[in-house]
Tab-separated table of C-alpha atoms and ligand atoms in Angstrom:
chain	number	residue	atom	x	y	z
N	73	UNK	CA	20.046	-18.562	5.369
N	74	UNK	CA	20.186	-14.626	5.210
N	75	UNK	CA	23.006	-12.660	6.725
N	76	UNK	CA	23.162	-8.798	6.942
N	77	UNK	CA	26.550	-7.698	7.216
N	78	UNK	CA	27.068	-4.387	9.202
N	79	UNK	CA	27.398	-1.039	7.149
N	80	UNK	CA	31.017	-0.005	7.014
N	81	UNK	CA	32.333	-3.559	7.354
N	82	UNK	CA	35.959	-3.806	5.750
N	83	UNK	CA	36.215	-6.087	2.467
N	84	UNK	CA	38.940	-8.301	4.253
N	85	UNK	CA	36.757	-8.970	7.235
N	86	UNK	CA	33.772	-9.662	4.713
N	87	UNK	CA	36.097	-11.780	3.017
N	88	UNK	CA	37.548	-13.886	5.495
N	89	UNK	CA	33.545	-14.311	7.084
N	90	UNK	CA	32.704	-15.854	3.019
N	91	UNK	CA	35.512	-18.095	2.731
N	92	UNK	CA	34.570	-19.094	6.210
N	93	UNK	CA	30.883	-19.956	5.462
N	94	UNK	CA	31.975	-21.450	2.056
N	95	UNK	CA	34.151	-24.213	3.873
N	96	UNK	CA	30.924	-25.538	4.907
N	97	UNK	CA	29.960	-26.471	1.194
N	98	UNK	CA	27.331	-23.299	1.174
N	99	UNK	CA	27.256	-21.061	-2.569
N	100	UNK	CA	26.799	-17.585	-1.148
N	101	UNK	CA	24.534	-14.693	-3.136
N	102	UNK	CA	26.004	-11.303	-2.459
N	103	UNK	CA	23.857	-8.191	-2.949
N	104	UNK	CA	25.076	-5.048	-1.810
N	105	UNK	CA	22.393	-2.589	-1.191
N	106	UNK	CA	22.489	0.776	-0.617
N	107	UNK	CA	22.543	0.397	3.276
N	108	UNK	CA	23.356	-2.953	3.627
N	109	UNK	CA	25.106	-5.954	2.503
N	110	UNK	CA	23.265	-9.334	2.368
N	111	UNK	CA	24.583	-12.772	1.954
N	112	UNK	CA	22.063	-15.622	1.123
N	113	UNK	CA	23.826	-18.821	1.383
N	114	UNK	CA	22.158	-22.015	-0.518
N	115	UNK	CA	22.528	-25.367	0.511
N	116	UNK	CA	23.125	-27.777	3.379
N	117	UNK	CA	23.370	-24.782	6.251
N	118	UNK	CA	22.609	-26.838	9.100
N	119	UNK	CA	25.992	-27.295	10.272
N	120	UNK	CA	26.374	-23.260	10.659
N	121	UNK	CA	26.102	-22.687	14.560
N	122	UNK	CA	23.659	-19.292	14.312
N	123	UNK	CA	24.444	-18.101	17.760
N	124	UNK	CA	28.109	-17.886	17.010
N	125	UNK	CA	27.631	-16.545	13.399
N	126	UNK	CA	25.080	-13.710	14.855
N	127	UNK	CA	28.552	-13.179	17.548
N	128	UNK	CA	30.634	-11.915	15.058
N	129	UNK	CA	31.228	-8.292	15.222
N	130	UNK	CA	30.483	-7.227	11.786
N	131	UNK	CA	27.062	-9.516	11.518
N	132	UNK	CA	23.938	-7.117	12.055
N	133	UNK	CA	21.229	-10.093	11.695
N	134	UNK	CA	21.164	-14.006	10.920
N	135	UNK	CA	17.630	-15.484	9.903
N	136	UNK	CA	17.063	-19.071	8.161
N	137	UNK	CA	14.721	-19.083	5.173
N	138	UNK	CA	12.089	-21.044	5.826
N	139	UNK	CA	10.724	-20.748	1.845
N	140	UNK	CA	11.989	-23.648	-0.978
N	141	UNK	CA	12.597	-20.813	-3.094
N	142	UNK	CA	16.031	-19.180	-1.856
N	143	UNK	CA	18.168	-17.313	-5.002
N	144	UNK	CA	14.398	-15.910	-6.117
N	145	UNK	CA	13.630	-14.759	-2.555
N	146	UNK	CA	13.384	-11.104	-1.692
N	147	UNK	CA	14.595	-11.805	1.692
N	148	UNK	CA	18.255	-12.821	-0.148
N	149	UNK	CA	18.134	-9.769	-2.565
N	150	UNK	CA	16.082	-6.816	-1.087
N	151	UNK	CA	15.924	-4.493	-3.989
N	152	UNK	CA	14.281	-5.135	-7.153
N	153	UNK	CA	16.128	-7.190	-9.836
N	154	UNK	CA	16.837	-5.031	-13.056
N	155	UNK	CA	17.178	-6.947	-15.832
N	156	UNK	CA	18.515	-5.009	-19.231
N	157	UNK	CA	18.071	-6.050	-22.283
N	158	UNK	CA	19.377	-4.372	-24.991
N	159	UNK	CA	19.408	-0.960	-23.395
N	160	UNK	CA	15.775	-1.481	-22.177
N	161	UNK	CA	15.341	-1.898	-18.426
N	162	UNK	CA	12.481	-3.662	-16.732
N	163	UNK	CA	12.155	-4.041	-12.685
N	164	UNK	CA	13.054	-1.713	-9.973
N	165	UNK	CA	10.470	1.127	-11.180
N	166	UNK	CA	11.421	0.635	-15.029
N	167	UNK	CA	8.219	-0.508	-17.074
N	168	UNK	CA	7.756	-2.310	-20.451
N	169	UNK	CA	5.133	-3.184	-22.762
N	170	UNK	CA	5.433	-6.069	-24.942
N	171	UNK	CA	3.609	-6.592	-28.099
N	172	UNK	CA	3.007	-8.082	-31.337
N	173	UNK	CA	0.937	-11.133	-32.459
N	174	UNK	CA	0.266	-14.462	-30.961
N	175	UNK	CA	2.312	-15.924	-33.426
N	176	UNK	CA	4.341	-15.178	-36.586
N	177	UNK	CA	2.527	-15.841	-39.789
N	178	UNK	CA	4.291	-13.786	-42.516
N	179	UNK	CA	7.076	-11.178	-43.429
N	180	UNK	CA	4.220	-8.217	-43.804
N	181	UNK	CA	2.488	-9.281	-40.739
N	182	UNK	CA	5.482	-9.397	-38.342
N	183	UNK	CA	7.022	-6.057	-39.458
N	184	UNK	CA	3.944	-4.448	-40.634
N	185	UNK	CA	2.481	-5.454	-36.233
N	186	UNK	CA	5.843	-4.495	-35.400
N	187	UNK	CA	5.905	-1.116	-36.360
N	188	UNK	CA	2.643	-0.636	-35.534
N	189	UNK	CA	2.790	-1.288	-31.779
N	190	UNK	CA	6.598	0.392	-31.611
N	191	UNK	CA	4.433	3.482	-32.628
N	192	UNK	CA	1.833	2.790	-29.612
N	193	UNK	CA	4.806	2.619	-27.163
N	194	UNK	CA	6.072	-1.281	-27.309
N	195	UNK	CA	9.830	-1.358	-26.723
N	196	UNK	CA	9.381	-4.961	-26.924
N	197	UNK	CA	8.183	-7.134	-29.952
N	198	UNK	CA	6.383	-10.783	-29.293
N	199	UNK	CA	5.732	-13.228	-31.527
N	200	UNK	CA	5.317	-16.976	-31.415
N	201	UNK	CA	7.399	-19.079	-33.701
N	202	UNK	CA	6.663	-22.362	-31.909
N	203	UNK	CA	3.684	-22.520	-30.672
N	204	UNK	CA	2.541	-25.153	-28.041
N	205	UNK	CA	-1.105	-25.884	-29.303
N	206	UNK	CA	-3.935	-28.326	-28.080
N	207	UNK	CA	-4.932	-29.504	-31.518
N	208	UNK	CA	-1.924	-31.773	-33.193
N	209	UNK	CA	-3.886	-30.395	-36.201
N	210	UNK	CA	-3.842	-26.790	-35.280
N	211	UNK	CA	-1.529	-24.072	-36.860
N	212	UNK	CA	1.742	-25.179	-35.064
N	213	UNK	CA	3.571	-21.853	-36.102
N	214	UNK	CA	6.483	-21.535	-38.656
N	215	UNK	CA	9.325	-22.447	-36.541
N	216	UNK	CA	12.772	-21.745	-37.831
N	217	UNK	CA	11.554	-19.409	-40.102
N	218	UNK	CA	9.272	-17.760	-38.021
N	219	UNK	CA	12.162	-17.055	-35.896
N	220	UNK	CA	13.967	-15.983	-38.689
N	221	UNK	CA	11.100	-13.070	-39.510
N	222	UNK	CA	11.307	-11.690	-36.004
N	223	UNK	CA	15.049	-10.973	-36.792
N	224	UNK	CA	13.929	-9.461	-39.465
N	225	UNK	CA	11.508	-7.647	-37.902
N	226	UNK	CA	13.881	-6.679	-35.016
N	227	UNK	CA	15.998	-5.252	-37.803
N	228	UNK	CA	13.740	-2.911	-39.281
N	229	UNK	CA	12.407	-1.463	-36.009
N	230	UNK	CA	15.643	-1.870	-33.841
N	231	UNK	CA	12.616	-4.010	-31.145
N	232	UNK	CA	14.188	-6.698	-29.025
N	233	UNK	CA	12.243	-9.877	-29.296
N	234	UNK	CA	10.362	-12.440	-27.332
N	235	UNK	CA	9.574	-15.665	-28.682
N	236	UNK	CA	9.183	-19.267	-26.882
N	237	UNK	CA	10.909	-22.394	-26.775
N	238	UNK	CA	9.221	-25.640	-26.175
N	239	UNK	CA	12.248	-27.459	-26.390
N	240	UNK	CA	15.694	-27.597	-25.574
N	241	UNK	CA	16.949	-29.062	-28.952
N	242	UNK	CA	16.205	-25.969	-30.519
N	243	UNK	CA	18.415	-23.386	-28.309
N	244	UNK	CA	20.952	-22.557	-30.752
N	245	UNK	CA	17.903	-21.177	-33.427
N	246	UNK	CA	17.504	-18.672	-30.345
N	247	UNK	CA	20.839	-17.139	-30.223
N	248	UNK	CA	19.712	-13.858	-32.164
N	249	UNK	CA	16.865	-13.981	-29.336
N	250	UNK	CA	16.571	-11.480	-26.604
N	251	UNK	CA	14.368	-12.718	-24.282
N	252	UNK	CA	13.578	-16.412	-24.316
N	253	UNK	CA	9.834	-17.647	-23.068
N	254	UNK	CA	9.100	-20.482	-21.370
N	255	UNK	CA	5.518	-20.685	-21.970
N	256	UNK	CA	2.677	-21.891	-19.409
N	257	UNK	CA	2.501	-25.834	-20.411
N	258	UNK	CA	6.542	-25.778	-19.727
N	259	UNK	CA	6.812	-23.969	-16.574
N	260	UNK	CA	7.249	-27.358	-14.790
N	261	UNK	CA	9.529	-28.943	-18.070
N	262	UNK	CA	12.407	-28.615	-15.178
N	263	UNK	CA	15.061	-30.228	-17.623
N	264	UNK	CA	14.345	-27.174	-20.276
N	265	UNK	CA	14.718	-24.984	-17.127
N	266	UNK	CA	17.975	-26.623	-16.344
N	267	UNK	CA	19.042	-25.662	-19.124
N	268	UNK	CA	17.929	-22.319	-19.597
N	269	UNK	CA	19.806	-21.647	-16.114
N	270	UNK	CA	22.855	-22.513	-18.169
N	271	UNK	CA	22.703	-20.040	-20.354
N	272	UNK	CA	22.604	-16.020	-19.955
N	273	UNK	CA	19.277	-15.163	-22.567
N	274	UNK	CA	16.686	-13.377	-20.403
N	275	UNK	CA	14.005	-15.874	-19.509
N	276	UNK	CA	10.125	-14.980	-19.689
N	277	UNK	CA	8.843	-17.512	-17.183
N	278	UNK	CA	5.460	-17.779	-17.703
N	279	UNK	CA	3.028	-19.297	-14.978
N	280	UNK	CA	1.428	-22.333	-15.402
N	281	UNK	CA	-2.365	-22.922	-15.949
N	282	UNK	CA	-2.598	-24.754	-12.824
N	283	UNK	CA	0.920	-23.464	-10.824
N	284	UNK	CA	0.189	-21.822	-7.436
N	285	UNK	CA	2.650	-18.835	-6.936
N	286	UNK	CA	5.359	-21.133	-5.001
N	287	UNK	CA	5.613	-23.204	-7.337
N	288	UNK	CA	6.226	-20.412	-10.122
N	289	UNK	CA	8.570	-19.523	-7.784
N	290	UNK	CA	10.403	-22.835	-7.850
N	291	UNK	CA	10.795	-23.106	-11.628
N	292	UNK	CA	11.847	-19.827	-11.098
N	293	UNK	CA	14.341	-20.941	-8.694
N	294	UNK	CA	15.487	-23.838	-11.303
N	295	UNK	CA	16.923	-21.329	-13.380
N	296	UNK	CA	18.411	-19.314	-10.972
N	297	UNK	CA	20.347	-22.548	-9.670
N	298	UNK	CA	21.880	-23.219	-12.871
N	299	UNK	CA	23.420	-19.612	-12.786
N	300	UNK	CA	21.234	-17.609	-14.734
N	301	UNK	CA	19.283	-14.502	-12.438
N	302	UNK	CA	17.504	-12.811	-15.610
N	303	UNK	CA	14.405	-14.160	-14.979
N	304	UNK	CA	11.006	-12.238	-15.463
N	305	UNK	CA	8.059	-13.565	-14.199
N	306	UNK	CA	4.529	-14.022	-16.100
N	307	UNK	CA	1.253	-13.971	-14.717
N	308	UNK	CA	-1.042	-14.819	-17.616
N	309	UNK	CA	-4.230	-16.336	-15.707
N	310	UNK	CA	-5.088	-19.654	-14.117
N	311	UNK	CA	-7.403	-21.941	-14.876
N	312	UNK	CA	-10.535	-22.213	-12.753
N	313	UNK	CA	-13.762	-22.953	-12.614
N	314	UNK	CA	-14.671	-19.793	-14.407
N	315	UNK	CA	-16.021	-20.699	-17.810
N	316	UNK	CA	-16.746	-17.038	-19.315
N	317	UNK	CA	-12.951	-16.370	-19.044
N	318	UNK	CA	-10.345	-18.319	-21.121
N	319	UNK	CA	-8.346	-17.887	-17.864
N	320	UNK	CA	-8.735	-16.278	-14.102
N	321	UNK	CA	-6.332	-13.482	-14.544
N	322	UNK	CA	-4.851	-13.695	-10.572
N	323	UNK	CA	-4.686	-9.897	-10.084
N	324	UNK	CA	-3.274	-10.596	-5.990
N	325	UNK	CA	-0.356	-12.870	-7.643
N	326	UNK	CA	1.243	-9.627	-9.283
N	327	UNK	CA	1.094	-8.036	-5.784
N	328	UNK	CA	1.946	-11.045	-3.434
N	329	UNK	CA	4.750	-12.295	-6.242
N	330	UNK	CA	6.377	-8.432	-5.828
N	331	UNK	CA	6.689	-8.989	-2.070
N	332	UNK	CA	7.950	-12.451	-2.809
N	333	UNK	CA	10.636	-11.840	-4.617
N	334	UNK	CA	12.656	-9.130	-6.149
N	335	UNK	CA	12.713	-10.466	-9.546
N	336	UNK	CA	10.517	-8.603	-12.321
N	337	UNK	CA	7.226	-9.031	-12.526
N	338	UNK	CA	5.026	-8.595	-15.581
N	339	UNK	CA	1.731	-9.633	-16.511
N	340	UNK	CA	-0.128	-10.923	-20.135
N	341	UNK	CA	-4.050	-10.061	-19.862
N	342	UNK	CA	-4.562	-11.315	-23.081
N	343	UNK	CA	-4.200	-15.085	-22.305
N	344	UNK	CA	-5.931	-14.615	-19.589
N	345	UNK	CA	-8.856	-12.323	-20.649
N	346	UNK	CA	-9.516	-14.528	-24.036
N	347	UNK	CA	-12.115	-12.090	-25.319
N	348	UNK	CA	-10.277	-8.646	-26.268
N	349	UNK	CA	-12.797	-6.743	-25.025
N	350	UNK	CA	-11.160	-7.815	-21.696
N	351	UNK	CA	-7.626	-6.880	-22.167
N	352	UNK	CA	-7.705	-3.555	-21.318
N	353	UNK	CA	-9.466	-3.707	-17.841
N	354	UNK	CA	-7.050	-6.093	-16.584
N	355	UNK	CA	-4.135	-4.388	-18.189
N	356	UNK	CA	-5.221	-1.915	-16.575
N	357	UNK	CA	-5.910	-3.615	-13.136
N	358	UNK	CA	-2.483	-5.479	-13.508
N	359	UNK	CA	-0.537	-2.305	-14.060
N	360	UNK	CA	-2.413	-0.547	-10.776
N	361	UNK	CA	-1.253	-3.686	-9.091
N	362	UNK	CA	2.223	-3.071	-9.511
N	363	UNK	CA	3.126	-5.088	-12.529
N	364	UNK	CA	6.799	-4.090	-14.214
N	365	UNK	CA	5.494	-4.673	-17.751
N	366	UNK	CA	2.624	-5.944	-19.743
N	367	UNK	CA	2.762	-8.239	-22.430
N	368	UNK	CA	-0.288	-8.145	-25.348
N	369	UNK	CA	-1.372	-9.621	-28.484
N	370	UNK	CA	-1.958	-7.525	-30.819
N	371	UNK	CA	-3.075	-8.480	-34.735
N	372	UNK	CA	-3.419	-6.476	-37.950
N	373	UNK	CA	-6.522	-8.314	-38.563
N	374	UNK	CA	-7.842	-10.314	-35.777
N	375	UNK	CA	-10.410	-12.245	-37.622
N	376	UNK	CA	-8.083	-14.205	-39.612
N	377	UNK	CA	-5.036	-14.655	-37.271
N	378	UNK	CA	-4.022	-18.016	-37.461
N	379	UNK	CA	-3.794	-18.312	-33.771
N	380	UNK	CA	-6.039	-16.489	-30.428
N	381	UNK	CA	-7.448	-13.851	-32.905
N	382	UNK	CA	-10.368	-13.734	-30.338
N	383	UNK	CA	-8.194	-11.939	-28.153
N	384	UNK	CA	-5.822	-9.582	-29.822
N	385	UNK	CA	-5.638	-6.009	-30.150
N	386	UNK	CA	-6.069	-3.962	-33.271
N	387	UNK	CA	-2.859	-1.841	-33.055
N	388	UNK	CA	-5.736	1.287	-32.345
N	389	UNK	CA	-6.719	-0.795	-29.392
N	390	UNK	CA	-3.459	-1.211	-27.979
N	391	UNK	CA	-2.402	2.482	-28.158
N	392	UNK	CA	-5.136	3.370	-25.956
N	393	UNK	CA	-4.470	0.632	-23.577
N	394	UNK	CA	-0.874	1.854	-23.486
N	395	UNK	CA	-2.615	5.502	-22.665
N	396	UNK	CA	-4.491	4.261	-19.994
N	397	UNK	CA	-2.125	2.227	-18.722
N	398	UNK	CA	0.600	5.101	-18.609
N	399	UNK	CA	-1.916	7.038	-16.746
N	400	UNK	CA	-2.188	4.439	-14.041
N	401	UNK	CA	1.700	4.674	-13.965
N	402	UNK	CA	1.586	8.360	-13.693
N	403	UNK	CA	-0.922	7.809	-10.444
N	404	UNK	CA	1.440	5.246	-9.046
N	405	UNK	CA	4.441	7.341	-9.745
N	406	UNK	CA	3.101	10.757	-7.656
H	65	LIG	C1	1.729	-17.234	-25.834
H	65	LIG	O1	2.323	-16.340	-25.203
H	65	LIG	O2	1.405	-17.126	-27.021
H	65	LIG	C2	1.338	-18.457	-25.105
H	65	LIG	C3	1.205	-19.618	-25.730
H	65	LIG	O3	1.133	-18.211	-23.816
H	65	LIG	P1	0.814	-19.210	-22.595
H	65	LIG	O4	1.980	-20.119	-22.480
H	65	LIG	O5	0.658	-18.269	-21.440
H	65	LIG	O6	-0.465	-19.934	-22.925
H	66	LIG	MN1	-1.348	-16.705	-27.813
């Protein structure tokens, strides 16, 4: 349920209206906008009488959400999340490119990629440590000490860093960690999104191969329930039955998921593309769409990456994509 408190209501009335609701078991989301002040109340609300709640003197409106997805849902927090993360901002107008390669594979790679794409215009460095492969018998990343060469990368550039989990076991490797993924095969792992709602590390939540937007929404919404908001969403192309794509890169997801909800919204053509010669159109297409960030591989030497060389970015490449893309902000922007 969604109320909008009237503008210029006095903190004691507000506060004797919450402690009200709350006696009925409800936890109540505040967000104060600039011309209004909205409580969304989760849980059993059935025994709150509308008519007499929409009475009160200092209620403007009173709607009931009719969506599963309540603490991710625009309608409880009109304006854009911003989520910070060491000094960076992303949401609410502020755009971020993420980069760096599909996953960690030595001390000159990491930093040599890393300094490479900060140069481009990455505030952001990626970089798999764990990596959640098909083959049991394919490259399954260096793990702890992959992790351990992203710090060290993050110290030499100053670059926050993203890098997944795939399981819960291995949180405390992450505390050095700025922004935690939860990749596409573990969108739906709703005890590592438990959690991850327990703790206060940004979350990259990315969507699943075969997750429509609600239920992105609802993993979403799993984290948010356990008391963590910093949640950025992922749209990184669903599988179809489109076979000259590695993914179907859902362009109308980045737009609908915006109107959705007001958390940030960023997108990762490179999974979905496959082939790099596809990144850039639908970085492109993504950022006209209204994405708040992009996130792309990008390899010193594609050929011989260990893992999705067929679809990184020579550091060249992804400077021009950043161009382009900053153009299509500029357009957006006017
Ligand atoms: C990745 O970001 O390297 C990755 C494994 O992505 P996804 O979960 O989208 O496949
Ligand atoms: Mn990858």
């Amino acid at each position: 349920m969604v109320v909008v408190i009237k503008k210029n209501t006095d903190e004691e009335q507000l506060n004797n209206l919450k402690e009200w609701l709350k006696s009925f078991g409800v936890d109540i989301h505040e967000s104060h906008g600039e011309y209004e002040t909205v409580l969304g109340l989760i849980g059993d609300t059935s025994h709150i009488d509308t008519d007499l709640l929409s009475s009160l003197s200092i209620i403007e409106s009173v709607t009931r959400i009719s969506e599963p997805f309540k603490a991710a849902n625009r309608k409880f927090h009109p304006d854009d999340t911003v989520i910070e993360v060491a000094g960076l901002k992303i949401g609410g107008g502020n755009f971020q490119y993420i980069a760096g390669p599909c996953s960690v594979e030595s001390e000159e790679q990491i930093t040599y990629i890393a300094k490479e794409v900060k140069k481009a215009g990455a505030a952001f460095l990626r970089g798999g440590a764990f990596k959640p492969r098909t083959s049991p018998y394919a490259f399954q990343g260096m793990r702890a000490e992959g992790l351990r060469l992203l710090e060290e990368a993050k110290e030499q550039t100053g670059m926050p860093i993203v890098t997944e989990i795939m399981d819960i076991s291995h949180l405390e490797l992450f505390e050095n960690v700025d922004v935690i993924q939860v990749g596409a095969r573990n969108m739906q792992n709703f005890e590592l999104l438990k959690e991850l709602g327990h703790t206060n590390k940004p979350i990259l939540l990315k969507r699943g191969l075969a997750a429509t937007i609600q239920e992105l929404l609802m993993s979403a919404e799993y984290i948010m329930a356990g008391g963590n908001d910093k949640v950025i969403l992922c749209e990184r192309g669903i599988r179809t039955f489109e076979t000259y794509t590695r993914n179907t890169m859902d362009i109308s997801a980045i737009a609908l998921l915006k109107e959705k909800t007001h958390l940030p919204v960023i997108a990762d053509p490179s999974h979905a593309a496959g082939f790099s010669r596809l990144v850039k159109p639908l970085a492109l297409a993504a950022t006209a769409a209204g994405a708040d960030g992009i996130m792309i591989e990008v390899h010193n030497d594609p050929a011989h990456a260990l893992c999705d060389g067929p679809q990184a970015l020579t550091p060249e490449q992804f400077s021009d994509v950043v161009s382009d893309c900053n153009s299509i902000r500029d357009i957006l922007n006017k």
